[in-house]
Coordinates of C-alpha atoms in Angstrom, one line a residue:
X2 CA 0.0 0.0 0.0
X3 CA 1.5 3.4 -1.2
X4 CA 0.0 7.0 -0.7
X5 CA 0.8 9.5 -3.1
X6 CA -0.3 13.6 -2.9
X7 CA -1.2 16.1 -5.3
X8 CA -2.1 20.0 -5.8
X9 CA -2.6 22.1 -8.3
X10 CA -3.2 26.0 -8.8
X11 CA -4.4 28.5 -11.7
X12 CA -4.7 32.3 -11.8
X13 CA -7.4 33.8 -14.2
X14 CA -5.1 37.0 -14.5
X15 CA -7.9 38.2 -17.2
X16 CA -9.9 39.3 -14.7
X17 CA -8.2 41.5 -12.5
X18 CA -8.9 44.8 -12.6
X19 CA -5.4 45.7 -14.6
X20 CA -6.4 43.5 -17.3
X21 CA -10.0 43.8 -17.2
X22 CA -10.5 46.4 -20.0
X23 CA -7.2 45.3 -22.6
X24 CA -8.0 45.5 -25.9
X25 CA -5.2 43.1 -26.7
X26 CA -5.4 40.0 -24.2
X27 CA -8.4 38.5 -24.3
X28 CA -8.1 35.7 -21.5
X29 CA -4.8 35.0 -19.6
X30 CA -4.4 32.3 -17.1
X31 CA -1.1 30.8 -15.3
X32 CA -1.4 27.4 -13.9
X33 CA 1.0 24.9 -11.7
X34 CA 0.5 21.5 -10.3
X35 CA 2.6 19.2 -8.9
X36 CA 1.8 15.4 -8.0
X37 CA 3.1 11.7 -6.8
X38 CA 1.9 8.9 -8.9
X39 CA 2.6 5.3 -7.9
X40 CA 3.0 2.3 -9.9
X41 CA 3.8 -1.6 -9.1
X42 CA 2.3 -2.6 -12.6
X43 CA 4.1 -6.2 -13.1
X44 CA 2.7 -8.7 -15.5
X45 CA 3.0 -12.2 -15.2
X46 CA 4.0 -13.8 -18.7
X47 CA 3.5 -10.5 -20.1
X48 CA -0.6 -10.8 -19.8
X49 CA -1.8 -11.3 -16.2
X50 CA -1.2 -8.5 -12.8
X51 CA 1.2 -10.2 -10.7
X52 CA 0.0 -9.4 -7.1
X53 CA 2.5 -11.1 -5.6
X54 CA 5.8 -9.8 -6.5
X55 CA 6.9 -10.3 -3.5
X56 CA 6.9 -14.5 -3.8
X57 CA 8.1 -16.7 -6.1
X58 CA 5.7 -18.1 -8.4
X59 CA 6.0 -21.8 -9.7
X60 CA 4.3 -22.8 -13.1
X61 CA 3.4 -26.9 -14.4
X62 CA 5.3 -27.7 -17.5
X63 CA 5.2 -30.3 -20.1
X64 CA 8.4 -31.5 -21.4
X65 CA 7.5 -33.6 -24.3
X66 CA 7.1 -36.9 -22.1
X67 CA 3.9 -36.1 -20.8
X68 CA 5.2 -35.7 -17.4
X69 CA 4.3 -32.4 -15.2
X70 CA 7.2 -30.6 -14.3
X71 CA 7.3 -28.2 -11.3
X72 CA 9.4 -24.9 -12.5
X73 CA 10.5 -21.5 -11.2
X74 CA 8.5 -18.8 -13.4
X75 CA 9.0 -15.6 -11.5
X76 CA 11.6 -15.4 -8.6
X77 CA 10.0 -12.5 -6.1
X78 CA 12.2 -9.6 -4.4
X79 CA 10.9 -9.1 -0.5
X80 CA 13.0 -5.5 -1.2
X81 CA 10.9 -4.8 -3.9
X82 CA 9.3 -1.4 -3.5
X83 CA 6.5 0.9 -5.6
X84 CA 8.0 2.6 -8.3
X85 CA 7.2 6.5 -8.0
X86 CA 7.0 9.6 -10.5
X87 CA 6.9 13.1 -8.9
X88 CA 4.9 15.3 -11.7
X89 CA 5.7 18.9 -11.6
X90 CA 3.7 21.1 -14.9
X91 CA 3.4 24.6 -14.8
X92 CA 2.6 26.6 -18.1
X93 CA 0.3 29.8 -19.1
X94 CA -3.3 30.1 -21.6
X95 CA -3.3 33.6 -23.7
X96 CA -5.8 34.4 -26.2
X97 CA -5.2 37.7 -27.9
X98 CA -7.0 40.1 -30.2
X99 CA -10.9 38.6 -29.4
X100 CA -9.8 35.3 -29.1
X101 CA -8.1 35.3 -32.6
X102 CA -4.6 34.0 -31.3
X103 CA -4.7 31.4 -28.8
X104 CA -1.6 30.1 -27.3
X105 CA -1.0 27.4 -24.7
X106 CA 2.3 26.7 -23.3
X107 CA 4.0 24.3 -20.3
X108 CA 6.8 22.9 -18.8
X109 CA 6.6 19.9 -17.6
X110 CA 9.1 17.5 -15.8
X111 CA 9.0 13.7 -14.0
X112 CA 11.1 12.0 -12.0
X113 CA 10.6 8.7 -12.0
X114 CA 12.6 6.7 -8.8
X115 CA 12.6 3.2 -8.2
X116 CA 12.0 2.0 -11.4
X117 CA 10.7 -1.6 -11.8
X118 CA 12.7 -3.8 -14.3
X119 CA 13.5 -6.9 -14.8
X120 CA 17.0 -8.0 -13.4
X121 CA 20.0 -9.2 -15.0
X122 CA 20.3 -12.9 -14.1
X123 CA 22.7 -15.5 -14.4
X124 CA 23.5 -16.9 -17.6
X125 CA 22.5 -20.6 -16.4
X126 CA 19.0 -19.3 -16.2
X127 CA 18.5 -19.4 -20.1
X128 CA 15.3 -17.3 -19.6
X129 CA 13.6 -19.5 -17.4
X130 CA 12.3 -17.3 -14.8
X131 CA 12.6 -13.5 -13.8
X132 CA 12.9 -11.5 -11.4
X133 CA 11.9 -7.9 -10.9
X134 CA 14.0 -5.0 -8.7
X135 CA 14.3 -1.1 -8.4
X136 CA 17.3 -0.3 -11.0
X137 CA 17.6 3.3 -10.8
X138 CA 16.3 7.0 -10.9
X139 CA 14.8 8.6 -14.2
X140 CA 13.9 12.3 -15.5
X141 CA 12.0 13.3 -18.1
X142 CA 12.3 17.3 -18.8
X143 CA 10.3 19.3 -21.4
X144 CA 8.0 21.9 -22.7
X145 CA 5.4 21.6 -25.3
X146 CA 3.2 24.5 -26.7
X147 CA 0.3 24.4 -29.1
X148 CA -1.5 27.8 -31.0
X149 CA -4.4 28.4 -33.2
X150 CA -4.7 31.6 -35.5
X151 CA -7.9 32.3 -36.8
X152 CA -6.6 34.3 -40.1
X153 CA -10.1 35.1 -41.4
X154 CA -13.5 35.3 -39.5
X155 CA -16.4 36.8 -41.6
X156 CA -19.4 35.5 -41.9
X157 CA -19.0 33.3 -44.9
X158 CA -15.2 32.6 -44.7
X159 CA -13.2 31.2 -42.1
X160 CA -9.6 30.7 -42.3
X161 CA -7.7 29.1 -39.5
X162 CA -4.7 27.3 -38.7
X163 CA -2.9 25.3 -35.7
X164 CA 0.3 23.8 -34.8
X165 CA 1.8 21.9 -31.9
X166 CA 5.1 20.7 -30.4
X167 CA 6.7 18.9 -27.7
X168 CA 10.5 18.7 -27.0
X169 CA 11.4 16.6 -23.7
X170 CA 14.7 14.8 -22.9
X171 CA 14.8 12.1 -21.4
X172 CA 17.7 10.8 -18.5
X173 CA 18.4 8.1 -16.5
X174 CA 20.1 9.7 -13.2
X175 CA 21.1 6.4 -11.3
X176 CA 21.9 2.7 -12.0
X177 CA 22.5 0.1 -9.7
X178 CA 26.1 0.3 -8.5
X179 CA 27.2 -3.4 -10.7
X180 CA 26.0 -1.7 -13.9
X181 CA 27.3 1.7 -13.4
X182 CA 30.3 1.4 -15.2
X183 CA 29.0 -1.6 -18.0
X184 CA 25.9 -0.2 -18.3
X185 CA 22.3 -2.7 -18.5
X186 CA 22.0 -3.9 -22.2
X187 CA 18.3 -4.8 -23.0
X188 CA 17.7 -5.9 -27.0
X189 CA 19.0 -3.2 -28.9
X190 CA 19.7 -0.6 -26.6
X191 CA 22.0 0.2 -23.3
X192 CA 20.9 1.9 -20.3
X193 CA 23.7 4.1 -18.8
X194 CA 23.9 7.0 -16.4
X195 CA 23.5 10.5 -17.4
X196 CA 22.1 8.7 -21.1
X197 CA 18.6 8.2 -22.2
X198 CA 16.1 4.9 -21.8
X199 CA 16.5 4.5 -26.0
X200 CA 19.8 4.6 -26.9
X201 CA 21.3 1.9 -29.4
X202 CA 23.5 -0.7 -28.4
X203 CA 25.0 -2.0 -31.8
X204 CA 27.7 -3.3 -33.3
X205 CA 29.4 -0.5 -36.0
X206 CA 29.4 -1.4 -39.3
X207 CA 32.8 -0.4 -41.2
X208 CA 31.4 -0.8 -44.9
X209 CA 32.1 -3.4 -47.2
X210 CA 35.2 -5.7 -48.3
X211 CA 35.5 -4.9 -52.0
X212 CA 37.2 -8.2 -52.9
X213 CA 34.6 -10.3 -51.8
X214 CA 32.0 -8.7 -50.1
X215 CA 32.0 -9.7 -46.3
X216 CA 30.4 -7.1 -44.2
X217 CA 32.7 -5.2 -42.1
X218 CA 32.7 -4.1 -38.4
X219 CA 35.1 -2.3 -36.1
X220 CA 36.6 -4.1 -32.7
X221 CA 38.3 -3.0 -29.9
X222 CA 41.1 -4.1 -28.8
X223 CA 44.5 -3.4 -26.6
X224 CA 47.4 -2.2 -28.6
X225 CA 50.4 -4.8 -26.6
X226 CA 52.8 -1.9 -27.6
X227 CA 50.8 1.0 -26.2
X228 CA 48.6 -0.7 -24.0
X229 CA 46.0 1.9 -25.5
X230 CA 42.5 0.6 -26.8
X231 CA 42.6 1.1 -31.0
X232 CA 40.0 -0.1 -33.2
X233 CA 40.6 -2.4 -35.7
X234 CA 38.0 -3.5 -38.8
X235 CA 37.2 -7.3 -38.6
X236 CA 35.1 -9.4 -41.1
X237 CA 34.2 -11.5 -37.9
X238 CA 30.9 -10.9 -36.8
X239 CA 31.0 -12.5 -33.1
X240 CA 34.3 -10.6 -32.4
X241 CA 33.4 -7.3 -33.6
X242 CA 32.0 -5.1 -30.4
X243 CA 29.0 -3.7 -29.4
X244 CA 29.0 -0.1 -29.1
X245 CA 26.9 2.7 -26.9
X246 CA 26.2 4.9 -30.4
X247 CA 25.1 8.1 -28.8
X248 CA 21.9 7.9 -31.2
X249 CA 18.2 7.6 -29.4
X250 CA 15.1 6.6 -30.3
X251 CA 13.2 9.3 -29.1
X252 CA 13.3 12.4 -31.2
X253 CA 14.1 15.7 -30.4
X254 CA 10.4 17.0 -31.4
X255 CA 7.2 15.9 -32.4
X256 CA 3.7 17.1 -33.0
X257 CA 1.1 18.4 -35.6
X258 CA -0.2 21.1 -37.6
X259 CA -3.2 21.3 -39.6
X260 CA -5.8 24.2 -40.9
X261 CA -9.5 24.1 -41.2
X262 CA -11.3 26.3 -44.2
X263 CA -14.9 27.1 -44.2
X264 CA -16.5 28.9 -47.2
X265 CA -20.5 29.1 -46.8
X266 CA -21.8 25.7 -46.9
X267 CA -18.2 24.0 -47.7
X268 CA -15.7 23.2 -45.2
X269 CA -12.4 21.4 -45.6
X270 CA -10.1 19.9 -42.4
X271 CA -6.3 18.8 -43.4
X272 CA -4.3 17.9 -40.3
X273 CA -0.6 16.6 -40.6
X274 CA 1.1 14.9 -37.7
X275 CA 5.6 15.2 -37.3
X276 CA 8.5 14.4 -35.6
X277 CA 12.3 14.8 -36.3
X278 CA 15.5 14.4 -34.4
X279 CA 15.3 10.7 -33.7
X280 CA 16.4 7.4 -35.2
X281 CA 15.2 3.9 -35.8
X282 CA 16.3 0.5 -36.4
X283 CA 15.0 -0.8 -39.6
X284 CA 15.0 -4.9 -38.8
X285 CA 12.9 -5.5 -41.8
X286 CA 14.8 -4.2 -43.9
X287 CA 17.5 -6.1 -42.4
X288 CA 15.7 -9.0 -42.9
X289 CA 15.0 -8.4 -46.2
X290 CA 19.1 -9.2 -47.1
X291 CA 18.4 -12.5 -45.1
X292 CA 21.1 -14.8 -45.9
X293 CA 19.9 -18.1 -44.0
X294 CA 15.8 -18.3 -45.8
X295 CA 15.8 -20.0 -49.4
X296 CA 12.4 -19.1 -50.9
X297 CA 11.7 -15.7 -49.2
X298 CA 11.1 -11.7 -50.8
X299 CA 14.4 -9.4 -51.1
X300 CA 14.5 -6.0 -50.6
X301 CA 14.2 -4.2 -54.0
X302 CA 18.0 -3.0 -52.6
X303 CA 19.3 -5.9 -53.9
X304 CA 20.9 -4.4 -56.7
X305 CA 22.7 -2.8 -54.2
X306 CA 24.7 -5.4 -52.6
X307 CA 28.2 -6.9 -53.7
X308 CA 28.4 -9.0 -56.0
X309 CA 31.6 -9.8 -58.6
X310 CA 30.4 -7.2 -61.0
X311 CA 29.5 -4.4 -58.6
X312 CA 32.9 -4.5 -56.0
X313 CA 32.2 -1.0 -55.0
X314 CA 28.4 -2.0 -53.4
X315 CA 27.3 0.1 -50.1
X316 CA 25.7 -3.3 -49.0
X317 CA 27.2 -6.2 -48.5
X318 CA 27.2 -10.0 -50.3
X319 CA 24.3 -11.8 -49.8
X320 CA 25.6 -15.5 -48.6
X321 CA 23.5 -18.4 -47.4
X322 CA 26.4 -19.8 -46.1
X323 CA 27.4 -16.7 -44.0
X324 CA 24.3 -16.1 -41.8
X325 CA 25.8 -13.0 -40.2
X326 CA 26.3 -10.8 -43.1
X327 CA 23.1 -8.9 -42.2
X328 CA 23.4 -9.0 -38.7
X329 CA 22.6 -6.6 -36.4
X330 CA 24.5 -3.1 -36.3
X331 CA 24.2 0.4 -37.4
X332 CA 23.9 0.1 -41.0
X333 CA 20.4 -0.9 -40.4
X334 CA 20.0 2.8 -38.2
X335 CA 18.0 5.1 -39.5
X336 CA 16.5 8.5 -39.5
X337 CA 13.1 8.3 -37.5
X338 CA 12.0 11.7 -39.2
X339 CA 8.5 11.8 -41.1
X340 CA 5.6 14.2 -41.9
X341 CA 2.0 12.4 -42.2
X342 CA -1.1 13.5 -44.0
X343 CA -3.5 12.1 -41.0
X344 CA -6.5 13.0 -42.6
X345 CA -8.9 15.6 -45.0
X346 CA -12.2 16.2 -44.7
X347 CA -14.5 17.8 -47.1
X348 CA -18.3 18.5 -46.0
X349 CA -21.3 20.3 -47.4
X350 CA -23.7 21.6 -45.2
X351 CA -27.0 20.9 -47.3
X352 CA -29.5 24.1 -47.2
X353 CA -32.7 23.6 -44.2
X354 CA -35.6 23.7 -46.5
X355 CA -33.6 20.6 -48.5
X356 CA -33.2 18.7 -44.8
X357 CA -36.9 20.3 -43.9
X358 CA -38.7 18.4 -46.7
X359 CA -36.8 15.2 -45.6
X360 CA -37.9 15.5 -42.0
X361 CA -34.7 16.6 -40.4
X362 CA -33.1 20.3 -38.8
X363 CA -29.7 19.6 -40.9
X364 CA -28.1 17.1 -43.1
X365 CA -24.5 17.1 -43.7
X366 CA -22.9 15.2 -46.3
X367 CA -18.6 14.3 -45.9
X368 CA -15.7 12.9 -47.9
X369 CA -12.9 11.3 -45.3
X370 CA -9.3 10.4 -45.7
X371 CA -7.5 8.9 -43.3
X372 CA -3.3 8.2 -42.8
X373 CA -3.4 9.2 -46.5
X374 CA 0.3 9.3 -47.0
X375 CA 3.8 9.4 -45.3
X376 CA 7.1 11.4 -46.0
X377 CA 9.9 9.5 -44.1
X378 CA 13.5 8.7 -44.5
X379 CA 12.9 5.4 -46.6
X380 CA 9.5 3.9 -48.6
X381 CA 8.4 1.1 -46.6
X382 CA 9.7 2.2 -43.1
X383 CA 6.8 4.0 -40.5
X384 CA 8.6 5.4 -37.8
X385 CA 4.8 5.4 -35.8
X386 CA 4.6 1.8 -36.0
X387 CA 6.6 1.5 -32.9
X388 CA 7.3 3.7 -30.0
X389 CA 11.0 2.5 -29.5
X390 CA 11.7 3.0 -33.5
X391 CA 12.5 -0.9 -34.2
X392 CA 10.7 -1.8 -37.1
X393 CA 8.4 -5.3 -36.4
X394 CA 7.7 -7.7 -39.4
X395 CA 4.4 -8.5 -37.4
X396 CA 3.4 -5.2 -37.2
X397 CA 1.2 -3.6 -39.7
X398 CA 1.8 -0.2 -40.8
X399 CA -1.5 2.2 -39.9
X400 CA -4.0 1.1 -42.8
X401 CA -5.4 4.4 -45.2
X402 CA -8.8 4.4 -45.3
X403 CA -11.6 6.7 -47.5
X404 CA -14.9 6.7 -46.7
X405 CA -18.0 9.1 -47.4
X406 CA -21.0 9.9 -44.7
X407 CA -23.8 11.4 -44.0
X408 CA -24.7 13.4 -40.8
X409 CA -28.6 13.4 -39.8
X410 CA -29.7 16.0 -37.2
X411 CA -33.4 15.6 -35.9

């Protein structure tokens, strides 16, 4: 059982008495609130709450000889305790000129201590079981701002556009003391202090042998003259190393803009949806140069890749024999960057008498478009198809859809 406090606070400035009569600010209001938030969210194989954390938890297996088997499933933490964010926002509403210009604007910053995560385990596990802990101490610091302009307001024609944006970074202020200096490697990325909960942990990719084609990576290693780390290109896939890149998943803003048009009876929505300043991990298109699948679709890069007559290929040989020529690493890293036409709407507001005679106050006929196209890096990759940028074979992109309706008021 935790408890966890809150307040908050606004100030209609608008209507004090210096403000009452400005011809300029319409509405101003400043606004703060601060609050705890706990969480002890744990799932049990990745579906059911685990209310016992605490405990280990045993699970029947079959083995294949029809035999049950009493195993270890979850191994519980007596020290486990609630994970907690502190929530501080504070920010400011203006609308300006009659309400013409609208602006909203906050700053907004979590700390998130205790975190829950699973902990690194032995080896000689081989993933039978978990077990959950408090790692470390998080922050996430940002601002994000939004504003509306109506650019014409008449009685026939409105104009009127909007935009949005949010910047935050995002830092991880304290590991446990064993991982301080290595860092805690999940998947693709590496959790260090004073770096970011996204970062990629990759092997680098050196570019391409043009004598035969073998993919190239760099390694570390300990000069015996110097005793100085150098790094050194090898062809050798399990001894080239894994590298904190310095590159994140999460980019540096994202948001939307959009404007709405209205002329008499006609009126037309667009609304576009961004983000830049981030990268991804393309694994499909990795996958796609697979070297170990007879039978399977290429990536229409092939033509790309070494082969005898093109030496000077950006992309490596594709070998069935050499499994780890498309292995993981940064040549697969990408620019998460992209601009989306989310949707457009076009409607017609059919006269009364016309919805009178057919025994209704207002009929509305529309024309929608939705996740009509995508600008990003590369045809084929959606950067919103994952939050952690690591494109998913079973994952669908967001399907486009058009559709027409009809709205019937009574």
């Amino acid at each position: 059982m935790g408890n966890f406090y809150g307040l908050g606070a606004a100030w209609n400035v608008a209507k004090e008495d210096f403000l009452k009569d400005n011809s300029v600010i319409s509405s101003l209001k400043l606004k703060a609130s601060y609050g705890q938030q706990g969480n002890d969210n744990i799932l049990l194989d990745g579906t059911n709450r685990d209310y016992y954390a605490y405990q280990d938890i045993y699970g029947i297996n079959n083995f294949g000889d029809g035999k049950p088997v009493l195993s270890l499933k979850k191994q519980g933490n007596k020290d486990l305790k609630w994970e907690t964010s502190k929530n501080l926002n504070a920010g400011f509403e203006i609308s300006l000129l009659k309400n013409r210009i609208t602006l909203n604007a906050d700053y907004f910053e979590r700390k998130v201590s205790d975190m829950i995560y699973t902990l690194p385990l032995p080896p000689s596990n081989a993933g039978s079981y978990v077990k959950y802990g408090n790692i470390g101490d998080m922050t996430n610091r940002g601002v994000q701002a939004n504003i509306n302009v109506d650019i014409f307001r008449t009685e026939q024609f409105q104009w009127s556009v909007y935009a949005n944006a949010t910047h935050y970074k995002n830092k991880i202020t304290r590991l446990p003391a064993e991982q301080r200096n290595t860092g805690l490697v999940t998947g693709l990325f590496i959790l260090t202090e004073g770096g970011d909960r996204y970062t990629y942990y990759l092997k680098e990719f050196a570019g391409v042998n043009p004598d035969n084609g073998d993919a190239l990576w760099y390694r570390t290693v300990i000069n015996p003259v110097t005793q100085q780390q150098e790094r050194v290109i090898t062809n050798n896939y399990k001894e080239a190393t894994d590298y904190n890149t310095g590159k994140s998943a999460i980019p540096k803003v994202y948001g939307g803009f959009g404007t709405d048009v209205t002329y008499k009876r006609f009126n037309l929505a667009v609304n576009f949806a961004y983000q830049f300043g981030g990268y991804g991990y393309d694994d499909i298109y990795r996958s796609l140069f697979h070297s170990d699948t007879y039978g399977s679709n290429y990536s229409t890069d092939l033509d790309k890749t070494w082969t005898p007559e093109n030496p000077t290929a950006a992309l490596p040989r594709v070998d069935l024999t050499a499994t780890n020529q498309n292995g993981n690493s940064t040549l697969y890293l990408i620019k998460s960057d992209y601009i989306s036409l989310q949707d457009v709407t076009l409607s017609y507001q059919l006269p009364d008498a016309f919805a009178q005679q057919a025994g209704l106050s207002g009929l509305k006929v529309y024309f929608t478009g939705n996740n009509l196209y995508l600008w990003s890096k590369r045809k084929g990759y959606d950067p919103r198809a994952s939050l952690t940028g690591v494109s998913d074979p079973y994952r669908y992109s967001l399907l486009s859809s058009v559709s027409v309706g009809f709205k019937l008021t009574f």
